[in-house]
PDB file of C-alpha atoms in Angstrom:
ATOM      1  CA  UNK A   1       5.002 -12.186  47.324  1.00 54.00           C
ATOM      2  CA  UNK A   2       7.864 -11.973  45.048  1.00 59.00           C
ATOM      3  CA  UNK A   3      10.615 -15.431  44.615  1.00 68.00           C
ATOM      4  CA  UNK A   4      13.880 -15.906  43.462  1.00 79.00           C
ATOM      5  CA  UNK A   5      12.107 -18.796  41.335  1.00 84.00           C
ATOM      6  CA  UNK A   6      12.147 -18.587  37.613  1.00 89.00           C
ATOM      7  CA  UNK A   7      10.357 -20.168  35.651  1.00 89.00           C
ATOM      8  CA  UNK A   8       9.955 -20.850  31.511  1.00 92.00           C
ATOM      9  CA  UNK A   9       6.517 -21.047  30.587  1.00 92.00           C
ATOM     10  CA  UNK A  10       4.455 -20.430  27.453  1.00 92.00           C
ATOM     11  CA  UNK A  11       1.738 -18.071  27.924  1.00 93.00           C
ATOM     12  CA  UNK A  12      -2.254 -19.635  27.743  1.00 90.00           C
ATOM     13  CA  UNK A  13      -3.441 -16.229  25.830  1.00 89.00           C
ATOM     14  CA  UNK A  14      -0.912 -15.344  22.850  1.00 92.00           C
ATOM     15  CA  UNK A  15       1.331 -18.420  23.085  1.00 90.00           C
ATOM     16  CA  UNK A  16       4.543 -16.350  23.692  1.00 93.00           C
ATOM     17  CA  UNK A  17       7.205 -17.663  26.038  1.00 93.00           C
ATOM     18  CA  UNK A  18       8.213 -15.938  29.483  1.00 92.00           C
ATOM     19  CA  UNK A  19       9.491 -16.329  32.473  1.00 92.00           C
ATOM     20  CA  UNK A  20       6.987 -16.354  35.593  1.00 91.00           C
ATOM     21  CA  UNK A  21       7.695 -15.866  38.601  1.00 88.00           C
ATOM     22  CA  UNK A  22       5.771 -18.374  40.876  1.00 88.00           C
ATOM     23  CA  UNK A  23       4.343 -21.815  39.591  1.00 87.00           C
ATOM     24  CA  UNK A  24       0.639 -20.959  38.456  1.00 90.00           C
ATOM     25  CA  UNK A  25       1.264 -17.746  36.224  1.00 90.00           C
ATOM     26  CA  UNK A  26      -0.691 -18.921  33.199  1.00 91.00           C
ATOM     27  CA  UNK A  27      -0.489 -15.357  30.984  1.00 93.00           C
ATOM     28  CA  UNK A  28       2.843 -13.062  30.332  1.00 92.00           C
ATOM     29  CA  UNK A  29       1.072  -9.721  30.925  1.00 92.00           C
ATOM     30  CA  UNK A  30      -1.724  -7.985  32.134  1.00 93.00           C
ATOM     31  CA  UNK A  31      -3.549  -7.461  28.850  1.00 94.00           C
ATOM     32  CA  UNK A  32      -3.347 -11.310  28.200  1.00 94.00           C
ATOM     33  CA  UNK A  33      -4.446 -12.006  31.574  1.00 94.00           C
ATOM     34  CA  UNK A  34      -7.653  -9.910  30.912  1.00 95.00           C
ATOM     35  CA  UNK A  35      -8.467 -11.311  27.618  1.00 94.00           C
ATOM     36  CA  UNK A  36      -8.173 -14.913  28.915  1.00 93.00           C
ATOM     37  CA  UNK A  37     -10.532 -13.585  31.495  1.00 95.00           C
ATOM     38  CA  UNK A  38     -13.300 -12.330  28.988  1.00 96.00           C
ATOM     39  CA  UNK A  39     -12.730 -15.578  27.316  1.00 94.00           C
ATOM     40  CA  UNK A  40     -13.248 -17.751  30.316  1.00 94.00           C
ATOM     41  CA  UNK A  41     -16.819 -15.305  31.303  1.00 96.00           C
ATOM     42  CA  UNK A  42     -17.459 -16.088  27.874  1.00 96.00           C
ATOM     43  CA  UNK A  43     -17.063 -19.463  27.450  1.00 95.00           C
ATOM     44  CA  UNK A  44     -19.191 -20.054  31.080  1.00 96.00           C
ATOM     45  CA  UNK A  45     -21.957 -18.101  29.256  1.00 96.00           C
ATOM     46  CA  UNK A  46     -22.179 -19.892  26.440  1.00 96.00           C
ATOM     47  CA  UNK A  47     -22.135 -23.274  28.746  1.00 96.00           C
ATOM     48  CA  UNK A  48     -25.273 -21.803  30.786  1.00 95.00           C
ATOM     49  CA  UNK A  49     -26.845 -20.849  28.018  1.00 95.00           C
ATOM     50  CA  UNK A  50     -26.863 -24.646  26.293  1.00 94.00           C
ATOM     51  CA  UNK A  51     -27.348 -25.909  29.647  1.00 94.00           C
ATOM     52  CA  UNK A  52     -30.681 -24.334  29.169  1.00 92.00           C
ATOM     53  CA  UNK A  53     -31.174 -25.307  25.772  1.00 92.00           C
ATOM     54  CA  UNK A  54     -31.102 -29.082  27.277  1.00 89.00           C
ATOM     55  CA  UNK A  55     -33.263 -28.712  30.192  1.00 86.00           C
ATOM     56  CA  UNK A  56     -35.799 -26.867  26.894  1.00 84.00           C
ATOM     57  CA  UNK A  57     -35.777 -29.432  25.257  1.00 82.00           C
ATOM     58  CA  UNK A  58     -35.831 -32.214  27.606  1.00 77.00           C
ATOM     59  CA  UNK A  59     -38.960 -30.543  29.283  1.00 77.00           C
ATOM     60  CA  UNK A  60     -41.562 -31.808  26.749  1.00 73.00           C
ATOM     61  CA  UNK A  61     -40.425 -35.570  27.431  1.00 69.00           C
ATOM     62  CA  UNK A  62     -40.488 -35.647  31.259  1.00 72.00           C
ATOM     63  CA  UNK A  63     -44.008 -33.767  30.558  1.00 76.00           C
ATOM     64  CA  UNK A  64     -45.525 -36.991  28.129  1.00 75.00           C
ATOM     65  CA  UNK A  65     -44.002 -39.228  31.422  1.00 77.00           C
ATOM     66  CA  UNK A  66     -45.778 -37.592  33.873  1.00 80.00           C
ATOM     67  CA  UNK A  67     -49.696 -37.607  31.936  1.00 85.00           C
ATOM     68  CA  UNK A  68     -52.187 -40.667  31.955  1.00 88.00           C
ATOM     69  CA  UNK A  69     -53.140 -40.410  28.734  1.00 89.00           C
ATOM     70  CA  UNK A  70     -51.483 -39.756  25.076  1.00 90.00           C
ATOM     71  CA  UNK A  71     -52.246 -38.720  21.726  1.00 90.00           C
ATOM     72  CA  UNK A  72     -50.500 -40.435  18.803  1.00 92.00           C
ATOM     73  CA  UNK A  73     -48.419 -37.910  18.418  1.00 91.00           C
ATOM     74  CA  UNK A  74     -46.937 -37.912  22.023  1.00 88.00           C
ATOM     75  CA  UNK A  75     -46.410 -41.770  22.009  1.00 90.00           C
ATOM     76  CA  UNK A  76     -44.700 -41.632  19.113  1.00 90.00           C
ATOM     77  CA  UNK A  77     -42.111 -38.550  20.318  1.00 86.00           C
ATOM     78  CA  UNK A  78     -42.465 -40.459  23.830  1.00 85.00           C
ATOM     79  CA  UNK A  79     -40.777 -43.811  22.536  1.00 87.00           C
ATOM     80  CA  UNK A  80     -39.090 -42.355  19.590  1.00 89.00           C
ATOM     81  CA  UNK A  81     -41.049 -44.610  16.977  1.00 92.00           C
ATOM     82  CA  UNK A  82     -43.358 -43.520  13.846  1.00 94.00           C
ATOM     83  CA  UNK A  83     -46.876 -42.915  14.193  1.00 93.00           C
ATOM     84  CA  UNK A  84     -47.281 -45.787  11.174  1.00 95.00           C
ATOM     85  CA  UNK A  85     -45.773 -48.228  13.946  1.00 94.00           C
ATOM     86  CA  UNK A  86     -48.575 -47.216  16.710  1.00 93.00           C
ATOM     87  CA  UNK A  87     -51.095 -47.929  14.365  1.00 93.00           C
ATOM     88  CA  UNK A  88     -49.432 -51.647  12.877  1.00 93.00           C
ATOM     89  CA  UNK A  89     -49.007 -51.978  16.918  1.00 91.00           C
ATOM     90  CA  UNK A  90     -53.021 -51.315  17.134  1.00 92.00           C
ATOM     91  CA  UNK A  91     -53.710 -53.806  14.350  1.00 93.00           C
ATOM     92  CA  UNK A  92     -52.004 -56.344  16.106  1.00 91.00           C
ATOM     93  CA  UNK A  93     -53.779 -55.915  19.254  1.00 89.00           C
ATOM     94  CA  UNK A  94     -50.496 -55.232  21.139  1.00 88.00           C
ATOM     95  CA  UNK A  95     -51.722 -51.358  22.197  1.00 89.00           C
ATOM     96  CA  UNK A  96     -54.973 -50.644  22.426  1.00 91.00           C
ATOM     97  CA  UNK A  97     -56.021 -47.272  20.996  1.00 90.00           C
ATOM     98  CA  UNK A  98     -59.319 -45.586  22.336  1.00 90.00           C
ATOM     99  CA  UNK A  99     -60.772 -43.036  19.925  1.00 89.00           C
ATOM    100  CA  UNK A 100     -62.236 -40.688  22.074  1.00 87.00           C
ATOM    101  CA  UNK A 101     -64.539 -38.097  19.092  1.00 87.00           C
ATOM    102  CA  UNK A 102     -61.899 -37.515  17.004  1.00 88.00           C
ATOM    103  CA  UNK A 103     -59.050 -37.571  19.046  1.00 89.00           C
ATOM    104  CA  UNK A 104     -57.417 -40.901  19.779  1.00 90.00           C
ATOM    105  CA  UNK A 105     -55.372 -41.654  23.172  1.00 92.00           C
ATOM    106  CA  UNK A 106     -53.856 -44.056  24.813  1.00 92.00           C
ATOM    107  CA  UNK A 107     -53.175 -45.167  28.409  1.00 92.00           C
ATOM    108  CA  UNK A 108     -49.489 -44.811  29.827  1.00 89.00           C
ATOM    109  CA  UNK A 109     -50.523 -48.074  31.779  1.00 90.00           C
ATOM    110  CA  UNK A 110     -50.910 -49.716  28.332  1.00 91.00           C
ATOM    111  CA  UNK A 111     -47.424 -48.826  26.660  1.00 89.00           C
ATOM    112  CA  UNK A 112     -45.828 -49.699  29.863  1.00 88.00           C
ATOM    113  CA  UNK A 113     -47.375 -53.017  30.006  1.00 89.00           C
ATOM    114  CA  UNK A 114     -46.197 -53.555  26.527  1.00 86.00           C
ATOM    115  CA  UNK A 115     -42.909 -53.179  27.324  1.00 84.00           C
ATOM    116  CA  UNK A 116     -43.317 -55.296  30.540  1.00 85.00           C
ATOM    117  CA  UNK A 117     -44.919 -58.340  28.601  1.00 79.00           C
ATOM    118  CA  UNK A 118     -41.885 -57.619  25.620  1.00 72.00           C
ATOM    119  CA  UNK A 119     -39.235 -60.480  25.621  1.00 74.00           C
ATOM    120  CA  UNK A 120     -35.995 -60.507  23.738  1.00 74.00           C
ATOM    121  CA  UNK A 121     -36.959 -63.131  20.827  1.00 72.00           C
ATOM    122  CA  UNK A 122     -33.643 -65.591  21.429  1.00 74.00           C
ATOM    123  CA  UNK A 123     -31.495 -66.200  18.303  1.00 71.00           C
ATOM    124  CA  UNK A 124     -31.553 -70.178  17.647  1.00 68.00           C
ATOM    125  CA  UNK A 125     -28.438 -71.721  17.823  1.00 68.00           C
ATOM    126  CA  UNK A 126     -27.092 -73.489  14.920  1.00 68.00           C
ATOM    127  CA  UNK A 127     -24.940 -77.135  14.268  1.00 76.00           C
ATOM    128  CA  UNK A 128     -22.199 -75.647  12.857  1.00 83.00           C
ATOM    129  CA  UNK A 129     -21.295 -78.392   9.143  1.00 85.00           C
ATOM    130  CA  UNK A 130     -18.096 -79.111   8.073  1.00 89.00           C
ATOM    131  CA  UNK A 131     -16.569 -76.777   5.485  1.00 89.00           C
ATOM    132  CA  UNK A 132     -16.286 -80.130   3.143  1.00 90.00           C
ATOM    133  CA  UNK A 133     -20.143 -80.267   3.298  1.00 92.00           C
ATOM    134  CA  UNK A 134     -20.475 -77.075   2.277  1.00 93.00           C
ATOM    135  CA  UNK A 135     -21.249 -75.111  -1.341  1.00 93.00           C
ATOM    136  CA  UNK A 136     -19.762 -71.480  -1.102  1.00 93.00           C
ATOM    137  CA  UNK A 137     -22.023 -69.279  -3.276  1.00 93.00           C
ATOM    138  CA  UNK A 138     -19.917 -69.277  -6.314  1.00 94.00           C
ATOM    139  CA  UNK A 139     -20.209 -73.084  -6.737  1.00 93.00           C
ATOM    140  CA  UNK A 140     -23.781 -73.005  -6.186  1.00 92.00           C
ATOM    141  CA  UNK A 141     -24.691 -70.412  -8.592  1.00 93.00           C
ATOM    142  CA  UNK A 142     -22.124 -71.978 -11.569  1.00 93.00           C
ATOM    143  CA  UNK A 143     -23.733 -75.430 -10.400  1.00 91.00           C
ATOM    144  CA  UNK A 144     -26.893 -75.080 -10.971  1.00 90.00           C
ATOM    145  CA  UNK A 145     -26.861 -72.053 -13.760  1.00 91.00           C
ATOM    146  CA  UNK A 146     -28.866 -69.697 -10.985  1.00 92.00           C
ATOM    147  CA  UNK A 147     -28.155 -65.986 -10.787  1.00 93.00           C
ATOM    148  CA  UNK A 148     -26.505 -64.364  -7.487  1.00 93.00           C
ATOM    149  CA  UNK A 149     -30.186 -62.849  -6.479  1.00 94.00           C
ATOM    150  CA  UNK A 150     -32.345 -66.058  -6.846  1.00 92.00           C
ATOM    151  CA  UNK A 151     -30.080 -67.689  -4.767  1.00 93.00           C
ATOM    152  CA  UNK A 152     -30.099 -65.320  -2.400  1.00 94.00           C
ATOM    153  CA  UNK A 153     -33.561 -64.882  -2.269  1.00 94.00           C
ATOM    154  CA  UNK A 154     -33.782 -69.048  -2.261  1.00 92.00           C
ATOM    155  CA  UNK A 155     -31.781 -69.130   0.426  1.00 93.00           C
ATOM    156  CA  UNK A 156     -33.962 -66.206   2.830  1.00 93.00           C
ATOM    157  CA  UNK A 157     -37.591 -68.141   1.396  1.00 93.00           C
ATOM    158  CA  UNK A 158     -36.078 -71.814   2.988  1.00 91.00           C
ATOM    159  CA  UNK A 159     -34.334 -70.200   5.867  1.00 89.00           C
ATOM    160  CA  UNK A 160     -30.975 -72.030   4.775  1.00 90.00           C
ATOM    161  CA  UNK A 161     -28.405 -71.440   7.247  1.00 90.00           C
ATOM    162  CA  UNK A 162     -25.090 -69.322   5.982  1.00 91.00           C
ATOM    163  CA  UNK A 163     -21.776 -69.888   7.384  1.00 91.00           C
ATOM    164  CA  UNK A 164     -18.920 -67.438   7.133  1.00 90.00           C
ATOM    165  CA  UNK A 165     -15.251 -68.170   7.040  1.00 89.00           C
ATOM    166  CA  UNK A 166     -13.239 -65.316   5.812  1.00 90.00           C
ATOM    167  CA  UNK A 167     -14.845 -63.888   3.193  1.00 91.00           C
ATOM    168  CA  UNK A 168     -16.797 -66.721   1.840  1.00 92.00           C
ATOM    169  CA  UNK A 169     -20.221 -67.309   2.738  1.00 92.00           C
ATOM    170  CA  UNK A 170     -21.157 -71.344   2.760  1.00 94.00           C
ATOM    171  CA  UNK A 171     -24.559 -73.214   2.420  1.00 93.00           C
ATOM    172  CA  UNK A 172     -25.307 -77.001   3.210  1.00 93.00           C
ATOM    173  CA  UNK A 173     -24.439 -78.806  -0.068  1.00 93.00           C
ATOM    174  CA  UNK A 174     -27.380 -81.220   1.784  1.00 92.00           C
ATOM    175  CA  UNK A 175     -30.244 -78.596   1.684  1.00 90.00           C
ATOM    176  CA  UNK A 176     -29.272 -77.078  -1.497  1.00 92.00           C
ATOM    177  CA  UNK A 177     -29.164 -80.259  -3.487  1.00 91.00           C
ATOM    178  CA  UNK A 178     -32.707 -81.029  -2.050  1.00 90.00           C
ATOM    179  CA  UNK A 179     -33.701 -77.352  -3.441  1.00 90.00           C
ATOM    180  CA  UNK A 180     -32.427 -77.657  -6.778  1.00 89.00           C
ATOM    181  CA  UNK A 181     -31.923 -80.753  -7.852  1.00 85.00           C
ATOM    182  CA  UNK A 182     -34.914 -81.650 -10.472  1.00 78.00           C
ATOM    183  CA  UNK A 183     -37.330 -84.038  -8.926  1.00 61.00           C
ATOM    184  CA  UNK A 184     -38.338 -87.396 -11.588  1.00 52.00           C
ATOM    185  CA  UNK A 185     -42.319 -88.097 -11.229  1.00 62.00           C
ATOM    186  CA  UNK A 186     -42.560 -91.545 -10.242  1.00 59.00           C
ATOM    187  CA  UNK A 187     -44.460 -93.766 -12.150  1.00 57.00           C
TER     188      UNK A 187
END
């Protein structure tokens, strides 16, 4: 069905401009309209074909879901930990391993249950202190003559709460002084 319509468009295939003749002419010619075929049963190829690479891949996990027991191995690739993990897990009594001869398994009932019984530890809230009763790091460390890394590690070993404003990083002049301030024996 032929118009009187003309139309400027630029053409998908070779990027050339032309004049079409009805509103959803993508291509200026035949041979560009069969290329950007090919490359359309192409590119639909190439889509099924990783589609199936996916569903590959994916097809070991849904396997491990589906069996009552596991190896080491398959817990591991299962929750996407290392098997060095399982075993601190064992140690701790928090998954119980059964060594079956030389093979070792253990129940899907058990890891789920683990993650059941797993709560979110909270994060403790802390009093936020005044800036003015506060040390930033620099003072501390000229202060007291201690290097950057003993404080920090000082800090970590008495669980000494940081605060940040900007880019400074501030301590309790209160908890600090109690740290390093030489203690007199009493007599």
């Amino acid at each position: 069905m032929s118009s009187n319509l003309r139309i400027t468009r630029i053409c998908e295939q070779c990027g050339k401009e032309f004049e079409a003749r009805t509103t959803v002419t993508k291509t200026c010619s035949d041979a560009c309209a069969k290329l950007a075929y090919k490359v359309r049963k192409r590119s639909a190829k190439v889509e099924a074909s990783d589609e199936q690479v996916r569903r590959i891949k994916a097809k070991p996990v849904e396997d491990l879901r589906n069996q009552e027991y596991l190896t080491i191995e398959e817990t591991a690739r299962l929750i996407r930990i290392s098997r060095r993990t399982l075993y601190r897990m064992n140690e701790r009594g928090d998954l119980p391993f059964v060594k079956l001869s030389r093979r070792t398994v253990i129940r899907r009932l058990d890891i789920d249950r683990f993650f059941e019984l797993a709560t979110p530890s909270p994060k403790p809230v802390l009093a936020l202190v005044p800036l003015s009763d506060c040390y930033t790091m620099k003072e501390v460390m000229q202060k007291y003559l201690i290097s950057e890394s003993a404080l920090y590690n000082l800090i970590l070993r008495n669980q000494i709460p940081k605060q940040y404003h900007g880019i400074y990083a501030y301590v309790p002049k209160t908890r600090i002084d109690e740290l390093l301030t030489p203690r007199l024996p009493q007599l």
